Amino acid sequence: MFKLERIVRKNILSLQPYSSARDEFSGTSGVFLDANENPFGKLNRYPDPYQKVLKQKLAKLKKVDNDNIFVGNGSDEVIDLAYRIFCEPNNDKVLTFSPTYGMYDVSAAINAIELIKIPLTDKFQIDLNLTNDYLSESALKIIFICSPNNPTGNIIDKSDIEYLLNSFKGIVIIDEAYIDFCSSESWCTMLDQYPNLIVSQTFSKAWGLAAARVGVAYASKEIIQLFNRVKPPYNMSEPNQNAAISALSDYNNFLENIQAIKKEKEKLTLELNQLDLVMKIYPSDANFLLVEVTDANRIYNDLVDQKIITRNRNNVIRNCIRISIGTPKENEILLNALKNINR
Ligand SMILES: *Cc1c(COP(=O)(O)O)cnc(C)c1O
């Protein structure tokens, strides 16, 4: 059985959280003389610490309750808070499946947490045989699963995730930064079934708001309460909350952008496949392509010389570059540049 109290750090369980002016009086009209704000100006008031309007819209869209939602300053805040809630520095461990998103690793290092890296199979799926040995380790607190995975682009098999959710007694964080680009269902519909599940999503990719820094975690009410206790009181600025609210209000625009990106991805895949320097394009459930080329370092540098910036992933997957899908015009510039690079 999963017991939340058993895996939360003791100091967090006994924490007396900061009580902000907006915690003590949450009404919206009146003469506000309680937070030492400047009475003049446009952005002079503190933002809603619990982002209620934004959460209402998200709750409706995702078919969860407001209390199942945490909104953070990008997914990076979600990841960092998870470490601080569940992992005792210099003692606890987390597990990731490599190659994957770099922030799990960096956040582990910042929080003095040991990171166990299990290599994905040659199909970039989870190797349960390699993973099983670690599941009973009491110091292991969090398993990160990035699905669709960055930088490999593929969704992780549902049955493997189910197995881990059922057999691991710690927290499973599924990072769904790219979920809106694929047809697989989000795991946030499964919160009732798995008390140890945290689903992380973001406004940085499909919603087109990377500059606004809006990350979202979906989990049980008990887990969300812990996030709320540990977060900085006003962790998301009002302009950023409003940017997300306004994006959610134009759902058609969101769907159109995704359709356009998917269409461009297919087109770019076909055209890249014609090039001699392209060895392989991995199947992608995301808004980027992982492309194996003849010589990633040289081709990456040649592109940079032409002011086209891709991501060189040669260090993690030999001779691979990761290419984000751009506008039709940007993709055409990329293709023309690649045509002029020697094999
Ligand atoms: C881009 C990305 C994010 C987004 O992070 P933000 O801090 O929300 O911008 C999260 N996870 C993965 C795997 C990503 O690739």
Coordinates of C-alpha atoms and ligand atoms in Angstrom, one line a residue:
M1 CA 0.0 0.0 0.0
F2 CA 1.1 3.5 -0.8
K3 CA 1.2 5.8 2.3
L4 CA 1.9 9.4 1.5
E5 CA 3.0 10.4 5.1
R6 CA 5.7 7.7 4.8
I7 CA 7.5 9.3 1.9
V8 CA 7.2 13.0 2.8
R9 CA 10.2 14.5 4.5
K10 CA 9.5 15.0 8.2
N11 CA 10.3 18.7 8.2
I12 CA 7.8 19.3 5.5
L13 CA 5.1 17.3 7.4
S14 CA 5.6 19.5 10.4
L15 CA 6.1 22.8 8.5
Q16 CA 4.2 25.9 9.5
P17 CA 3.7 27.4 6.1
Y18 CA 3.9 31.2 5.5
S19 CA 0.5 32.8 5.8
S20 CA 0.3 35.7 3.3
A21 CA -2.1 38.7 3.4
R22 CA -4.1 37.0 0.7
D23 CA -4.3 33.8 2.8
E24 CA -5.7 35.6 5.7
F25 CA -8.2 37.6 3.7
S26 CA -9.1 36.3 0.3
G27 CA -12.1 38.5 -0.7
T28 CA -11.7 40.5 -3.9
S29 CA -13.3 43.8 -3.1
G30 CA -12.6 46.3 -0.3
V31 CA -10.0 48.8 0.8
F32 CA -6.8 46.8 0.9
L33 CA -4.3 48.1 3.4
D34 CA -3.0 44.7 4.5
A35 CA 0.0 43.8 2.2
N36 CA 2.1 46.9 2.2
E37 CA 1.4 47.3 -1.5
N38 CA 1.8 50.6 -3.3
P39 CA -1.8 52.0 -3.8
F40 CA -0.8 53.5 -7.2
G41 CA -0.1 51.7 -10.5
K42 CA -1.3 48.8 -12.6
L43 CA 0.7 45.8 -11.4
N44 CA 0.7 47.2 -7.8
R45 CA -1.3 44.4 -6.2
Y46 CA 0.0 40.9 -5.3
P47 CA -1.4 38.2 -7.6
D48 CA -3.8 35.4 -6.5
P49 CA -1.4 33.0 -4.7
Y50 CA -3.6 30.0 -5.7
Q51 CA -4.3 31.0 -9.3
K52 CA -8.0 30.2 -8.9
V53 CA -9.3 31.5 -12.3
L54 CA -6.6 29.7 -14.2
K55 CA -7.3 26.5 -12.2
Q56 CA -11.0 26.7 -12.8
K57 CA -10.4 26.7 -16.6
L58 CA -7.8 23.9 -16.4
A59 CA -10.1 21.8 -14.2
K60 CA -12.9 22.0 -16.7
L61 CA -10.6 21.2 -19.6
K62 CA -8.8 18.3 -17.9
K63 CA -11.9 17.0 -16.0
V64 CA -10.3 17.2 -12.6
D65 CA -11.0 19.3 -9.5
N66 CA -9.3 22.6 -8.7
D67 CA -7.8 20.8 -5.7
N68 CA -6.0 18.4 -8.0
I69 CA -4.0 21.2 -9.7
F70 CA -0.8 23.0 -8.8
V71 CA 0.5 25.8 -11.0
G72 CA 4.1 26.6 -10.9
N73 CA 6.7 28.9 -12.4
G74 CA 7.4 26.4 -15.3
S75 CA 7.7 22.6 -14.9
D76 CA 11.1 23.3 -13.5
E77 CA 9.4 24.6 -10.3
V78 CA 7.2 21.4 -10.2
I79 CA 10.3 19.2 -10.4
D80 CA 12.2 21.2 -7.8
L81 CA 9.3 21.2 -5.3
A82 CA 8.9 17.5 -5.7
Y83 CA 12.5 17.0 -4.7
R84 CA 12.1 19.3 -1.7
I85 CA 8.9 17.6 -0.5
F86 CA 9.9 14.0 -0.9
C87 CA 13.7 13.7 -0.9
E88 CA 16.0 14.1 2.0
P89 CA 19.2 15.7 0.9
N90 CA 22.3 13.5 1.0
N91 CA 20.2 10.4 1.7
D92 CA 17.4 9.8 -0.8
K93 CA 17.4 8.8 -4.5
V94 CA 15.4 9.3 -7.6
L95 CA 15.3 7.2 -10.8
T96 CA 15.2 8.3 -14.4
F97 CA 15.3 6.5 -17.7
S98 CA 18.0 7.8 -19.9
P99 CA 18.4 9.5 -22.3
T100 CA 15.8 12.0 -21.0
Y101 CA 15.2 15.6 -20.0
G102 CA 18.2 17.2 -18.3
M103 CA 16.4 19.0 -15.5
Y104 CA 15.7 15.9 -13.4
D105 CA 19.5 15.4 -13.2
V106 CA 20.3 19.1 -12.5
S107 CA 17.6 19.4 -9.9
A108 CA 18.8 16.2 -8.2
A109 CA 22.3 17.7 -8.0
I110 CA 21.0 21.0 -6.6
N111 CA 19.1 19.1 -3.9
A112 CA 21.9 16.7 -3.1
I113 CA 19.9 13.7 -4.3
E114 CA 21.4 10.6 -5.9
L115 CA 20.2 9.9 -9.4
I116 CA 19.8 6.3 -10.6
K117 CA 19.9 6.3 -14.4
I118 CA 18.4 3.2 -16.2
P119 CA 19.1 3.1 -19.9
L120 CA 16.0 2.9 -22.2
T121 CA 15.9 -0.1 -24.5
D122 CA 16.9 0.2 -28.1
K123 CA 13.3 1.1 -28.9
F124 CA 13.5 3.8 -26.2
Q125 CA 11.2 1.9 -23.9
I126 CA 11.5 1.1 -20.2
D127 CA 13.5 -2.0 -19.3
L128 CA 11.5 -3.4 -16.4
N129 CA 14.0 -6.1 -15.7
L130 CA 16.7 -3.5 -15.0
T131 CA 14.3 -1.4 -13.0
N132 CA 12.8 -4.0 -10.8
D133 CA 15.9 -4.4 -8.5
Y134 CA 15.6 -0.7 -7.4
L135 CA 11.8 -0.6 -6.7
S136 CA 12.1 -1.9 -3.1
E137 CA 15.0 0.4 -2.1
S138 CA 13.6 2.5 0.7
A139 CA 15.7 5.5 -0.2
L140 CA 14.2 5.7 -3.7
K141 CA 11.5 8.3 -3.5
I142 CA 10.6 9.4 -7.0
I143 CA 10.6 7.7 -10.5
F144 CA 10.5 10.2 -13.4
I145 CA 8.9 9.1 -16.6
C146 CA 9.0 11.5 -19.5
S147 CA 6.3 10.6 -22.0
P148 CA 6.6 11.5 -24.9
N149 CA 10.2 11.4 -24.0
N150 CA 12.7 14.2 -24.7
P151 CA 15.0 13.9 -26.7
T152 CA 13.8 10.5 -28.2
G153 CA 10.3 11.8 -29.1
N154 CA 8.3 8.6 -28.3
I155 CA 5.5 7.9 -25.9
I156 CA 6.3 5.3 -23.2
D157 CA 4.3 2.1 -23.2
K158 CA 1.2 2.3 -21.1
S159 CA 1.6 -1.2 -19.5
D160 CA 5.1 -0.4 -18.3
I161 CA 3.9 2.8 -16.6
E162 CA 0.9 0.9 -15.1
Y163 CA 3.3 -1.7 -13.7
L164 CA 5.5 1.0 -12.1
L165 CA 2.5 2.9 -10.6
N166 CA 1.3 -0.4 -9.1
S167 CA 4.5 -1.8 -7.8
F168 CA 6.5 1.2 -6.7
K169 CA 5.7 2.6 -3.2
G170 CA 7.0 6.0 -3.9
I171 CA 6.0 8.8 -6.2
V172 CA 5.8 8.4 -10.0
I173 CA 6.1 11.7 -11.9
I174 CA 5.0 11.5 -15.5
D175 CA 6.2 14.5 -17.5
E176 CA 3.8 15.1 -20.3
A177 CA 5.3 18.3 -21.7
Y178 CA 4.6 17.0 -25.2
I179 CA 1.3 15.1 -24.6
D180 CA -0.8 17.5 -26.7
F181 CA 1.1 16.6 -29.9
C182 CA 0.1 13.0 -29.8
S183 CA -3.1 11.0 -29.7
S184 CA -2.4 9.1 -26.4
E185 CA -4.5 10.0 -23.5
S186 CA -3.0 12.0 -20.6
W187 CA -2.4 10.1 -17.3
C188 CA -4.2 12.9 -15.5
T189 CA -7.5 11.0 -16.0
M190 CA -6.0 8.3 -13.7
L191 CA -5.5 10.3 -10.6
D192 CA -8.3 8.6 -8.7
Q193 CA -6.7 5.2 -9.3
Y194 CA -3.1 6.1 -8.3
P195 CA -2.4 8.0 -5.1
N196 CA 1.3 8.1 -6.0
L197 CA 0.9 9.7 -9.4
I198 CA 1.9 13.2 -10.3
V199 CA 1.3 14.3 -13.9
S200 CA 3.3 17.3 -15.0
Q201 CA 2.3 19.4 -18.0
T202 CA 3.4 22.8 -19.3
F203 CA 2.2 25.9 -21.3
S204 CA 5.7 26.1 -22.8
K205 CA 5.2 23.8 -25.8
A206 CA 1.7 23.2 -27.3
W207 CA 0.3 26.3 -25.7
G208 CA 3.1 28.5 -27.1
L209 CA 3.8 30.3 -23.8
A210 CA 7.4 29.4 -23.1
A211 CA 8.1 33.0 -22.1
A212 CA 5.3 33.1 -19.5
R213 CA 6.7 30.2 -17.4
V214 CA 3.6 28.2 -16.6
G215 CA 4.0 24.6 -15.5
V216 CA 1.1 22.5 -14.1
A217 CA 1.1 19.4 -11.8
Y218 CA -2.0 17.2 -11.5
A219 CA -2.1 14.9 -8.4
S220 CA -4.2 13.8 -5.4
K221 CA -5.5 16.6 -3.2
E222 CA -3.1 15.5 -0.5
I223 CA -0.1 15.9 -2.8
I224 CA -1.3 19.2 -4.1
Q225 CA -1.7 20.5 -0.5
L226 CA 2.0 19.7 0.1
F227 CA 3.0 21.6 -3.0
N228 CA 1.0 24.6 -1.8
R229 CA 2.7 24.5 1.6
V230 CA 6.2 24.5 0.1
K231 CA 5.9 26.8 -2.8
P232 CA 6.8 30.5 -2.5
P233 CA 3.5 32.3 -1.6
Y234 CA 3.2 34.3 -4.9
N235 CA 4.9 31.9 -7.2
M236 CA 3.2 33.0 -10.4
S237 CA 3.0 36.6 -11.5
E238 CA -0.3 38.0 -12.6
P239 CA 0.8 38.8 -16.2
N240 CA 1.8 35.1 -16.5
Q241 CA -1.5 33.8 -15.0
N242 CA -3.3 36.1 -17.4
A243 CA -1.3 34.9 -20.4
A244 CA -2.3 31.3 -19.6
I245 CA -6.0 32.2 -19.0
S246 CA -6.1 34.0 -22.3
A247 CA -4.5 31.1 -24.1
L248 CA -7.1 28.7 -22.6
S249 CA -9.9 31.0 -23.8
D250 CA -8.8 30.5 -27.4
Y251 CA -8.9 26.8 -27.6
N252 CA -9.4 26.8 -31.4
N253 CA -6.2 28.6 -31.9
F254 CA -4.4 26.0 -29.7
L255 CA -5.9 23.2 -31.9
E256 CA -5.0 24.9 -35.1
N257 CA -1.4 25.5 -34.1
I258 CA -1.0 21.8 -33.1
Q259 CA -2.5 20.7 -36.4
A260 CA -0.1 23.0 -38.3
I261 CA 2.9 21.7 -36.4
K262 CA 1.9 18.1 -37.0
K263 CA 1.5 18.7 -40.7
E264 CA 4.8 20.4 -40.9
K265 CA 6.4 17.5 -39.0
E266 CA 5.2 15.0 -41.6
K267 CA 6.3 17.2 -44.4
L268 CA 9.7 17.8 -42.9
T269 CA 10.1 14.1 -42.2
L270 CA 9.5 13.2 -45.9
E271 CA 11.9 15.8 -47.1
L272 CA 14.7 15.1 -44.6
N273 CA 14.5 11.4 -45.6
Q274 CA 15.5 12.5 -49.2
L275 CA 18.8 13.8 -47.9
D276 CA 22.0 11.7 -48.2
L277 CA 23.2 13.0 -44.8
V278 CA 20.1 11.8 -43.0
M279 CA 20.6 8.2 -41.8
K280 CA 17.5 7.8 -39.7
I281 CA 14.5 9.7 -38.3
Y282 CA 13.0 8.3 -35.2
P283 CA 9.2 8.2 -34.9
S284 CA 8.0 11.2 -33.0
D285 CA 5.0 11.8 -30.8
A286 CA 6.2 15.3 -30.0
N287 CA 6.9 18.6 -31.8
F288 CA 10.5 17.7 -32.7
L289 CA 12.4 15.1 -34.6
L290 CA 15.4 13.1 -33.4
V291 CA 17.5 12.7 -36.6
E292 CA 20.5 10.5 -37.0
V293 CA 22.9 12.1 -39.5
T294 CA 26.3 11.1 -40.9
D295 CA 28.3 13.4 -38.6
A296 CA 26.3 15.3 -36.0
N297 CA 29.1 17.5 -34.8
R298 CA 30.0 18.8 -38.2
I299 CA 26.5 19.2 -39.5
Y300 CA 25.4 21.0 -36.3
N301 CA 28.3 23.4 -36.6
D302 CA 27.7 23.9 -40.3
L303 CA 24.1 24.8 -39.5
V304 CA 25.1 27.2 -36.7
D305 CA 27.4 28.9 -39.3
Q306 CA 24.3 29.6 -41.3
K307 CA 22.5 30.9 -38.2
I308 CA 20.3 27.8 -37.9
I309 CA 20.3 26.4 -34.4
T310 CA 19.4 22.8 -33.8
R311 CA 20.2 20.8 -30.7
N312 CA 23.3 18.6 -31.0
R313 CA 22.5 15.4 -29.0
N314 CA 25.6 13.5 -30.2
N315 CA 26.7 13.2 -26.5
V316 CA 23.5 11.3 -25.6
I317 CA 22.6 9.5 -28.8
R318 CA 25.5 9.0 -31.3
N319 CA 25.3 11.3 -34.3
C320 CA 21.8 12.6 -33.5
I321 CA 20.5 16.1 -33.7
R322 CA 17.2 17.2 -32.3
I323 CA 15.2 19.5 -34.6
S324 CA 12.2 21.5 -33.3
I325 CA 9.4 21.9 -35.9
G326 CA 9.4 25.5 -37.0
T327 CA 7.1 27.6 -39.2
P328 CA 6.8 26.4 -42.9
K329 CA 9.3 29.2 -43.8
E330 CA 11.8 28.2 -41.0
N331 CA 11.6 24.5 -42.0
E332 CA 12.3 25.4 -45.6
I333 CA 15.4 27.5 -44.6
L334 CA 16.6 24.4 -42.7
L335 CA 16.1 22.1 -45.6
N336 CA 17.8 24.4 -48.1
A337 CA 20.8 24.7 -45.7
L338 CA 21.1 20.9 -45.3
K339 CA 21.0 20.4 -49.0
N340 CA 24.1 22.5 -49.2
I341 CA 26.0 20.5 -46.6
N342 CA 28.2 17.6 -47.8
R343 CA 27.3 14.2 -46.7
Ligands
LIG1 C1 10.3 21.7 -22.5 C2 10.1 20.7 -21.4 C3 9.5 21.0 -20.2 C4 9.0 22.4 -20.0 O1 9.6 23.0 -18.9 P1 9.0 24.4 -18.5 O2 9.8 24.7 -17.3 O3 7.5 24.2 -18.2 O4 9.2 25.4 -19.6 C5 9.2 20.1 -19.3 N1 9.6 18.8 -19.5 C6 10.2 18.4 -20.6 C7 10.6 17.0 -20.8 C8 10.5 19.3 -21.6 O5 11.1 18.9 -22.7

